[in-house]
Amino acid sequence: MILITGGLGFIGTHTARALLDLGESVVLVQRRAPEVPAPLAGEAEGRLVVERADLTDRAALLALGDRHKITGIVHLAGSMPWPVGAHEPVEGVEKSVASLLNVFHAATEWQVSRLGLASTIGVYGGVEAPSPLAEDLPLTMSAGHPIPTFKKIGELMAGHLAETSGLEVVNLRIGAIWGPLGHARSPFFLLPQLVHAAVQGAVQGAAPDPTSPAWGAHAGDGGDLCYVKDCGRAIALLQTAERLRHRTYNVATGRMTTNGEVAAAIRRAVPGADVELREGRDPAGPGRDLCLDVTRLREDTGFEPAYDTGSGIADYVSWLRAGNAR
């Protein structure tokens, strides 16, 4: 069985679905009270197990290995001092590091075949190189946000522990992910806000206004936007591949998607949606034109995205209209 920390979260749920589709059994670990989401409901007994545990509690985590034969781990739980102010500073860092080390304790005790660790596209912040960005680019020692800060720390610690423990560790540098179960508003990119506004506007009979300054929208702005079902499948393929030749993989589409492309796809999926954007580009905006090189992912797993912008937005709109809009 493959254990997924944060297994009932946004990416975790879709990763679990993809692993189940590949014939694997999964143990989903969540700190909060477990409630199986709809995409995972109805699985045969024994293929899907949900457990509640706090990753800072090493004994509780290790006890899962007494109840289940765990052969691999995908560590997707946030486990970091974010948002700012949610934790006392030193305590927040201590919990973040302890959670990661406890996952490594479990991986070594259970002798898992592979440990996948969620990182982020944000680790490339400050890298002066043209897109698409490859995994072997040297990263800067600074970061403008707590998430890439702690993902960089995690990658460095993971590299040391992989070398000294003999574990196979894979860093998953995950791009901008969107789709069912995700937040309606992202602080990093515009797509979720546009889709939700279009669907809610159509329902309420009022056109959304994404041209207000709060949206910060330009038609030419964009980035590497990956539909969550593709993200989950990519992670599942990396976890189950017979052999991987690298320690770090970008999990993304490998192409830039502009807000203009998103708006056009929304108009097709939601006829009459009033999605107007500022013309041109905002070169000062964060993450503009950033996309990732996914050559390693394709070559080592055969992954290809199943969803383009249009089909992903159509699928997302259908999910929202099925009673999931909020």
Coordinates of C-alpha atoms in Angstrom, one line a residue:
M1 CA 0.0 0.0 0.0
I2 CA 1.1 3.6 -0.7
L3 CA 0.7 6.1 2.1
I4 CA -0.3 9.6 1.1
T5 CA 0.1 12.4 3.7
G6 CA -2.4 15.1 3.1
G7 CA -4.3 12.4 1.3
L8 CA -7.7 14.0 1.6
G9 CA -6.5 17.4 0.4
F10 CA -6.7 19.0 -3.1
I11 CA -3.8 17.3 -4.8
G12 CA -3.8 14.3 -2.4
T13 CA -7.3 13.2 -3.4
H14 CA -6.5 13.3 -7.1
T15 CA -3.2 11.5 -6.5
A16 CA -5.1 8.8 -4.6
R17 CA -7.6 8.4 -7.4
A18 CA -4.8 8.0 -10.0
L19 CA -3.0 5.4 -7.9
L20 CA -6.2 3.5 -7.4
D21 CA -6.8 3.6 -11.2
L22 CA -3.3 2.1 -11.6
G23 CA -4.3 -0.8 -9.4
E24 CA -2.6 0.3 -6.2
S25 CA -4.0 0.4 -2.7
V26 CA -3.7 3.6 -0.7
V27 CA -3.6 4.7 3.0
L28 CA -4.7 8.4 3.2
V29 CA -3.4 10.3 6.3
Q30 CA -5.0 13.5 7.4
R31 CA -4.6 15.6 10.6
R32 CA -8.3 16.6 10.6
A33 CA -11.2 14.3 11.0
P34 CA -11.3 12.1 7.9
E35 CA -14.1 12.4 5.5
V36 CA -13.8 10.6 2.2
P37 CA -14.4 12.9 -0.8
A38 CA -16.7 12.0 -3.6
P39 CA -14.0 11.1 -6.1
L40 CA -12.8 8.3 -3.8
A41 CA -16.2 7.0 -2.6
G42 CA -17.2 3.4 -3.3
E43 CA -13.8 1.9 -3.5
A44 CA -13.5 -1.8 -2.7
E45 CA -12.7 -2.6 1.0
G46 CA -9.0 -2.8 1.6
R47 CA -8.0 -0.7 -1.4
L48 CA -8.7 2.6 0.3
V49 CA -8.0 3.2 4.0
V50 CA -8.3 6.6 5.7
E51 CA -6.3 7.3 8.9
R52 CA -6.1 10.3 11.2
A53 CA -2.7 11.3 12.5
D54 CA -0.6 14.4 13.2
L55 CA 2.7 14.1 11.4
T56 CA 4.4 15.8 14.4
D57 CA 3.5 12.8 16.5
R58 CA 6.1 10.2 15.4
A59 CA 4.6 7.4 17.4
A60 CA 1.2 7.9 15.9
L61 CA 2.7 7.9 12.4
L62 CA 4.8 4.8 12.9
A63 CA 1.8 3.0 14.4
L64 CA 0.3 3.1 10.9
G65 CA 2.9 0.7 9.8
D66 CA 1.7 -1.8 12.4
R67 CA -1.8 -1.8 10.8
H68 CA -0.8 -1.6 7.1
K69 CA 1.9 -3.0 4.9
I70 CA 3.2 0.3 3.5
T71 CA 5.5 0.0 0.5
G72 CA 5.7 3.7 -0.6
I73 CA 5.1 7.2 0.7
V74 CA 3.9 10.3 -1.1
H75 CA 4.3 13.3 1.3
L76 CA 1.9 16.0 0.2
A77 CA 0.9 17.5 3.6
G78 CA 1.7 21.2 3.9
S79 CA 3.6 20.9 7.2
M80 CA 5.0 24.4 7.1
P81 CA 4.7 27.7 9.1
W82 CA 2.1 29.2 6.7
P83 CA 0.1 31.3 6.7
V84 CA 2.3 33.8 8.5
G85 CA 1.0 34.4 12.0
A86 CA -0.7 31.0 12.3
H87 CA 2.1 29.7 14.5
E88 CA 4.6 31.1 17.0
P89 CA 7.7 31.5 14.7
V90 CA 10.1 29.1 16.3
E91 CA 7.4 26.6 17.1
G92 CA 6.1 26.8 13.5
V93 CA 9.5 26.0 12.1
E94 CA 10.0 23.2 14.6
K95 CA 6.7 21.5 13.6
S96 CA 7.6 21.8 9.9
V97 CA 11.0 20.2 10.3
A98 CA 9.7 17.6 12.7
S99 CA 7.0 16.5 10.3
L100 CA 9.5 16.0 7.5
L101 CA 11.9 14.1 9.7
N102 CA 9.1 11.9 11.1
V103 CA 8.1 11.0 7.5
F104 CA 11.8 10.0 6.9
H105 CA 11.8 7.9 10.2
A106 CA 8.7 6.1 8.9
A107 CA 10.1 5.5 5.4
T108 CA 13.3 4.0 6.8
E109 CA 11.5 1.9 9.4
W110 CA 9.0 0.5 6.9
Q111 CA 11.8 0.2 4.2
V112 CA 9.6 1.7 1.5
S113 CA 10.7 1.5 -2.1
R114 CA 10.2 5.2 -2.8
L115 CA 9.5 8.4 -1.0
G116 CA 8.0 11.2 -3.0
L117 CA 8.2 14.7 -1.5
A118 CA 6.1 17.6 -2.7
S119 CA 8.1 20.7 -3.6
T120 CA 6.9 23.7 -5.7
I121 CA 7.4 25.7 -8.9
G122 CA 8.2 28.5 -6.5
V123 CA 11.7 27.2 -5.8
Y124 CA 12.6 28.7 -9.2
G125 CA 11.9 32.2 -8.0
G126 CA 14.9 34.4 -8.6
V127 CA 16.4 32.0 -11.2
E128 CA 17.6 34.1 -14.2
A129 CA 17.0 31.7 -17.0
P130 CA 14.5 31.5 -19.9
S131 CA 11.5 29.2 -19.7
P132 CA 11.0 26.3 -19.7
L133 CA 13.0 25.8 -16.5
A134 CA 14.8 22.5 -16.1
E135 CA 15.4 20.7 -12.8
D136 CA 19.2 21.0 -12.9
L137 CA 19.2 24.8 -12.9
P138 CA 21.0 26.2 -9.8
L139 CA 18.5 27.7 -7.3
T140 CA 19.0 30.9 -5.3
M141 CA 19.5 30.8 -1.6
S142 CA 16.7 33.3 -1.0
A143 CA 12.9 33.0 -1.4
G144 CA 10.2 35.7 -1.3
H145 CA 7.5 33.5 0.3
P146 CA 7.5 30.9 3.2
I147 CA 6.3 28.1 0.9
P148 CA 9.3 28.0 -1.5
T149 CA 11.6 28.8 1.5
F150 CA 10.6 25.6 3.3
K151 CA 10.4 23.5 0.1
K152 CA 14.0 24.5 -0.6
I153 CA 15.0 23.5 2.9
G154 CA 13.1 20.2 2.4
E155 CA 14.9 19.4 -0.8
L156 CA 18.3 20.0 0.8
M157 CA 17.4 17.8 3.8
A158 CA 16.0 15.2 1.5
G159 CA 19.2 15.1 -0.6
H160 CA 21.3 14.6 2.5
L161 CA 19.1 11.9 4.0
A162 CA 18.8 10.1 0.6
E163 CA 22.5 9.9 0.3
T164 CA 23.1 8.8 3.9
S165 CA 20.1 6.4 4.4
G166 CA 20.0 4.8 1.0
L167 CA 16.3 5.7 0.5
E168 CA 15.1 6.5 -3.0
V169 CA 13.7 10.0 -2.6
V170 CA 12.0 12.0 -5.4
N171 CA 11.4 15.7 -5.2
L172 CA 8.1 16.7 -6.9
R173 CA 8.3 20.3 -8.1
I174 CA 4.6 20.9 -8.6
G175 CA 3.4 23.7 -10.9
A176 CA 0.3 25.9 -10.6
I177 CA -2.5 23.4 -10.0
W178 CA -6.2 24.1 -10.5
G179 CA -9.5 22.2 -10.7
P180 CA -12.0 20.3 -8.6
L181 CA -11.6 20.6 -4.8
G182 CA -9.2 23.5 -5.2
H183 CA -9.6 27.0 -3.7
A184 CA -11.9 29.4 -5.6
R185 CA -9.3 32.1 -5.3
S186 CA -5.5 31.7 -5.6
P187 CA -3.0 34.3 -4.5
F188 CA -0.7 33.2 -7.3
F189 CA -2.7 33.0 -10.5
L190 CA -6.0 34.1 -11.9
L191 CA -7.7 31.0 -13.4
P192 CA -9.7 29.7 -10.4
Q193 CA -11.2 33.2 -9.8
L194 CA -12.2 33.6 -13.5
V195 CA -13.9 30.2 -13.6
H196 CA -15.8 30.6 -10.4
A197 CA -16.9 34.1 -11.2
A198 CA -18.2 33.0 -14.6
V199 CA -20.1 30.1 -13.2
Q200 CA -21.6 32.1 -10.3
G201 CA -22.3 35.0 -12.6
A202 CA -24.2 32.8 -14.9
V203 CA -26.2 31.3 -12.0
Q204 CA -26.9 34.7 -10.4
G205 CA -27.6 36.5 -13.7
A206 CA -24.8 39.0 -13.0
A207 CA -21.7 39.3 -15.1
P208 CA -18.4 39.0 -13.1
D209 CA -16.0 41.9 -13.3
P210 CA -12.5 40.6 -13.6
T211 CA -11.2 43.9 -15.0
S212 CA -11.2 45.6 -11.6
P213 CA -7.8 46.3 -10.1
A214 CA -8.2 43.6 -7.5
W215 CA -8.0 41.0 -10.3
G216 CA -4.7 42.3 -11.7
A217 CA -5.6 40.7 -15.0
H218 CA -3.8 41.1 -18.3
A219 CA -4.7 38.9 -21.3
G220 CA -1.0 38.2 -22.1
D221 CA 0.0 37.2 -18.5
G222 CA 0.2 33.5 -17.7
G223 CA 2.2 30.6 -16.5
D224 CA 2.4 26.8 -16.3
L225 CA -1.2 25.9 -15.3
C226 CA -1.7 22.2 -14.8
Y227 CA -5.2 20.6 -14.3
V228 CA -5.3 18.7 -11.0
K229 CA -6.3 15.4 -12.5
D230 CA -3.2 15.5 -14.7
C231 CA -1.1 16.5 -11.7
G232 CA -2.4 13.5 -9.6
R233 CA -1.7 11.1 -12.5
A234 CA 1.9 12.5 -13.0
I235 CA 2.6 12.0 -9.3
A236 CA 1.1 8.5 -9.4
L237 CA 3.3 7.6 -12.4
L238 CA 6.4 8.9 -10.7
Q239 CA 5.6 6.9 -7.5
T240 CA 5.0 3.6 -9.4
A241 CA 7.6 3.8 -12.2
E242 CA 9.8 0.8 -12.2
R243 CA 12.9 2.9 -12.5
L244 CA 13.6 6.7 -12.2
R245 CA 16.8 8.2 -13.4
H246 CA 16.6 11.4 -11.4
R247 CA 15.9 12.7 -7.9
T248 CA 13.9 15.8 -9.0
Y249 CA 11.0 16.1 -11.4
N250 CA 8.9 19.0 -12.5
V251 CA 5.2 18.2 -12.4
A252 CA 3.5 20.5 -14.8
T253 CA 2.4 20.8 -18.4
G254 CA 5.6 22.2 -19.9
R255 CA 3.8 25.1 -21.6
M256 CA 2.6 28.6 -20.8
T257 CA -1.1 29.3 -20.7
T258 CA -2.2 32.9 -20.9
N259 CA -5.1 34.5 -19.2
G260 CA -6.4 35.2 -22.7
E261 CA -6.5 31.5 -23.5
V262 CA -8.3 30.9 -20.2
A263 CA -10.9 33.6 -20.9
A264 CA -11.6 32.1 -24.4
A265 CA -12.1 28.7 -22.9
I266 CA -14.4 30.0 -20.3
R267 CA -16.6 31.7 -22.9
R268 CA -16.9 28.4 -24.7
A269 CA -17.8 26.5 -21.5
V270 CA -20.1 29.2 -20.1
P271 CA -21.8 30.9 -23.0
G272 CA -22.5 34.5 -22.3
A273 CA -19.9 34.8 -19.6
D274 CA -18.5 38.4 -19.5
V275 CA -14.8 37.7 -19.1
E276 CA -12.9 40.9 -20.1
L277 CA -9.2 41.3 -19.4
R278 CA -6.8 44.2 -19.7
E279 CA -4.9 44.0 -22.9
G280 CA -1.2 43.3 -23.1
R281 CA 1.0 42.0 -20.4
D282 CA 2.2 43.1 -16.9
P283 CA 6.0 42.4 -17.0
A284 CA 6.3 43.3 -13.3
G285 CA 3.8 40.7 -12.2
P286 CA 5.0 37.6 -10.2
G287 CA 5.6 34.4 -12.1
R288 CA 4.9 35.8 -15.5
D289 CA 5.8 33.6 -18.4
L290 CA 7.1 30.9 -16.1
C291 CA 6.8 27.3 -17.3
L292 CA 8.7 24.2 -16.5
D293 CA 10.6 21.7 -18.6
V294 CA 8.8 18.3 -18.2
T295 CA 11.2 16.3 -20.4
R296 CA 12.3 14.1 -17.4
L297 CA 8.7 13.4 -16.5
R298 CA 7.8 12.4 -20.0
E299 CA 10.8 10.2 -20.7
D300 CA 10.8 8.3 -17.4
T301 CA 7.0 7.8 -17.0
G302 CA 5.4 8.3 -20.4
F303 CA 3.2 11.1 -19.0
E304 CA 1.3 13.3 -21.3
P305 CA -1.4 15.7 -20.1
A306 CA -4.9 14.4 -20.7
Y307 CA -6.4 17.9 -20.4
D308 CA -5.7 21.1 -22.3
T309 CA -7.0 24.4 -21.2
G310 CA -10.4 24.0 -22.9
S311 CA -11.2 20.5 -21.8
G312 CA -10.0 21.1 -18.3
I313 CA -12.2 24.2 -17.9
A314 CA -15.2 22.4 -19.4
D315 CA -14.6 19.6 -16.8
Y316 CA -14.2 22.1 -14.0
V317 CA -17.3 24.0 -14.9
S318 CA -19.3 20.7 -15.0
W319 CA -18.0 19.8 -11.5
L320 CA -18.9 23.3 -10.1
R321 CA -22.4 23.2 -11.7
A322 CA -23.0 19.8 -10.1
G323 CA -23.5 21.5 -6.7
N324 CA -19.8 22.1 -5.9
A325 CA -19.7 25.9 -6.5
R326 CA -19.0 27.9 -3.3

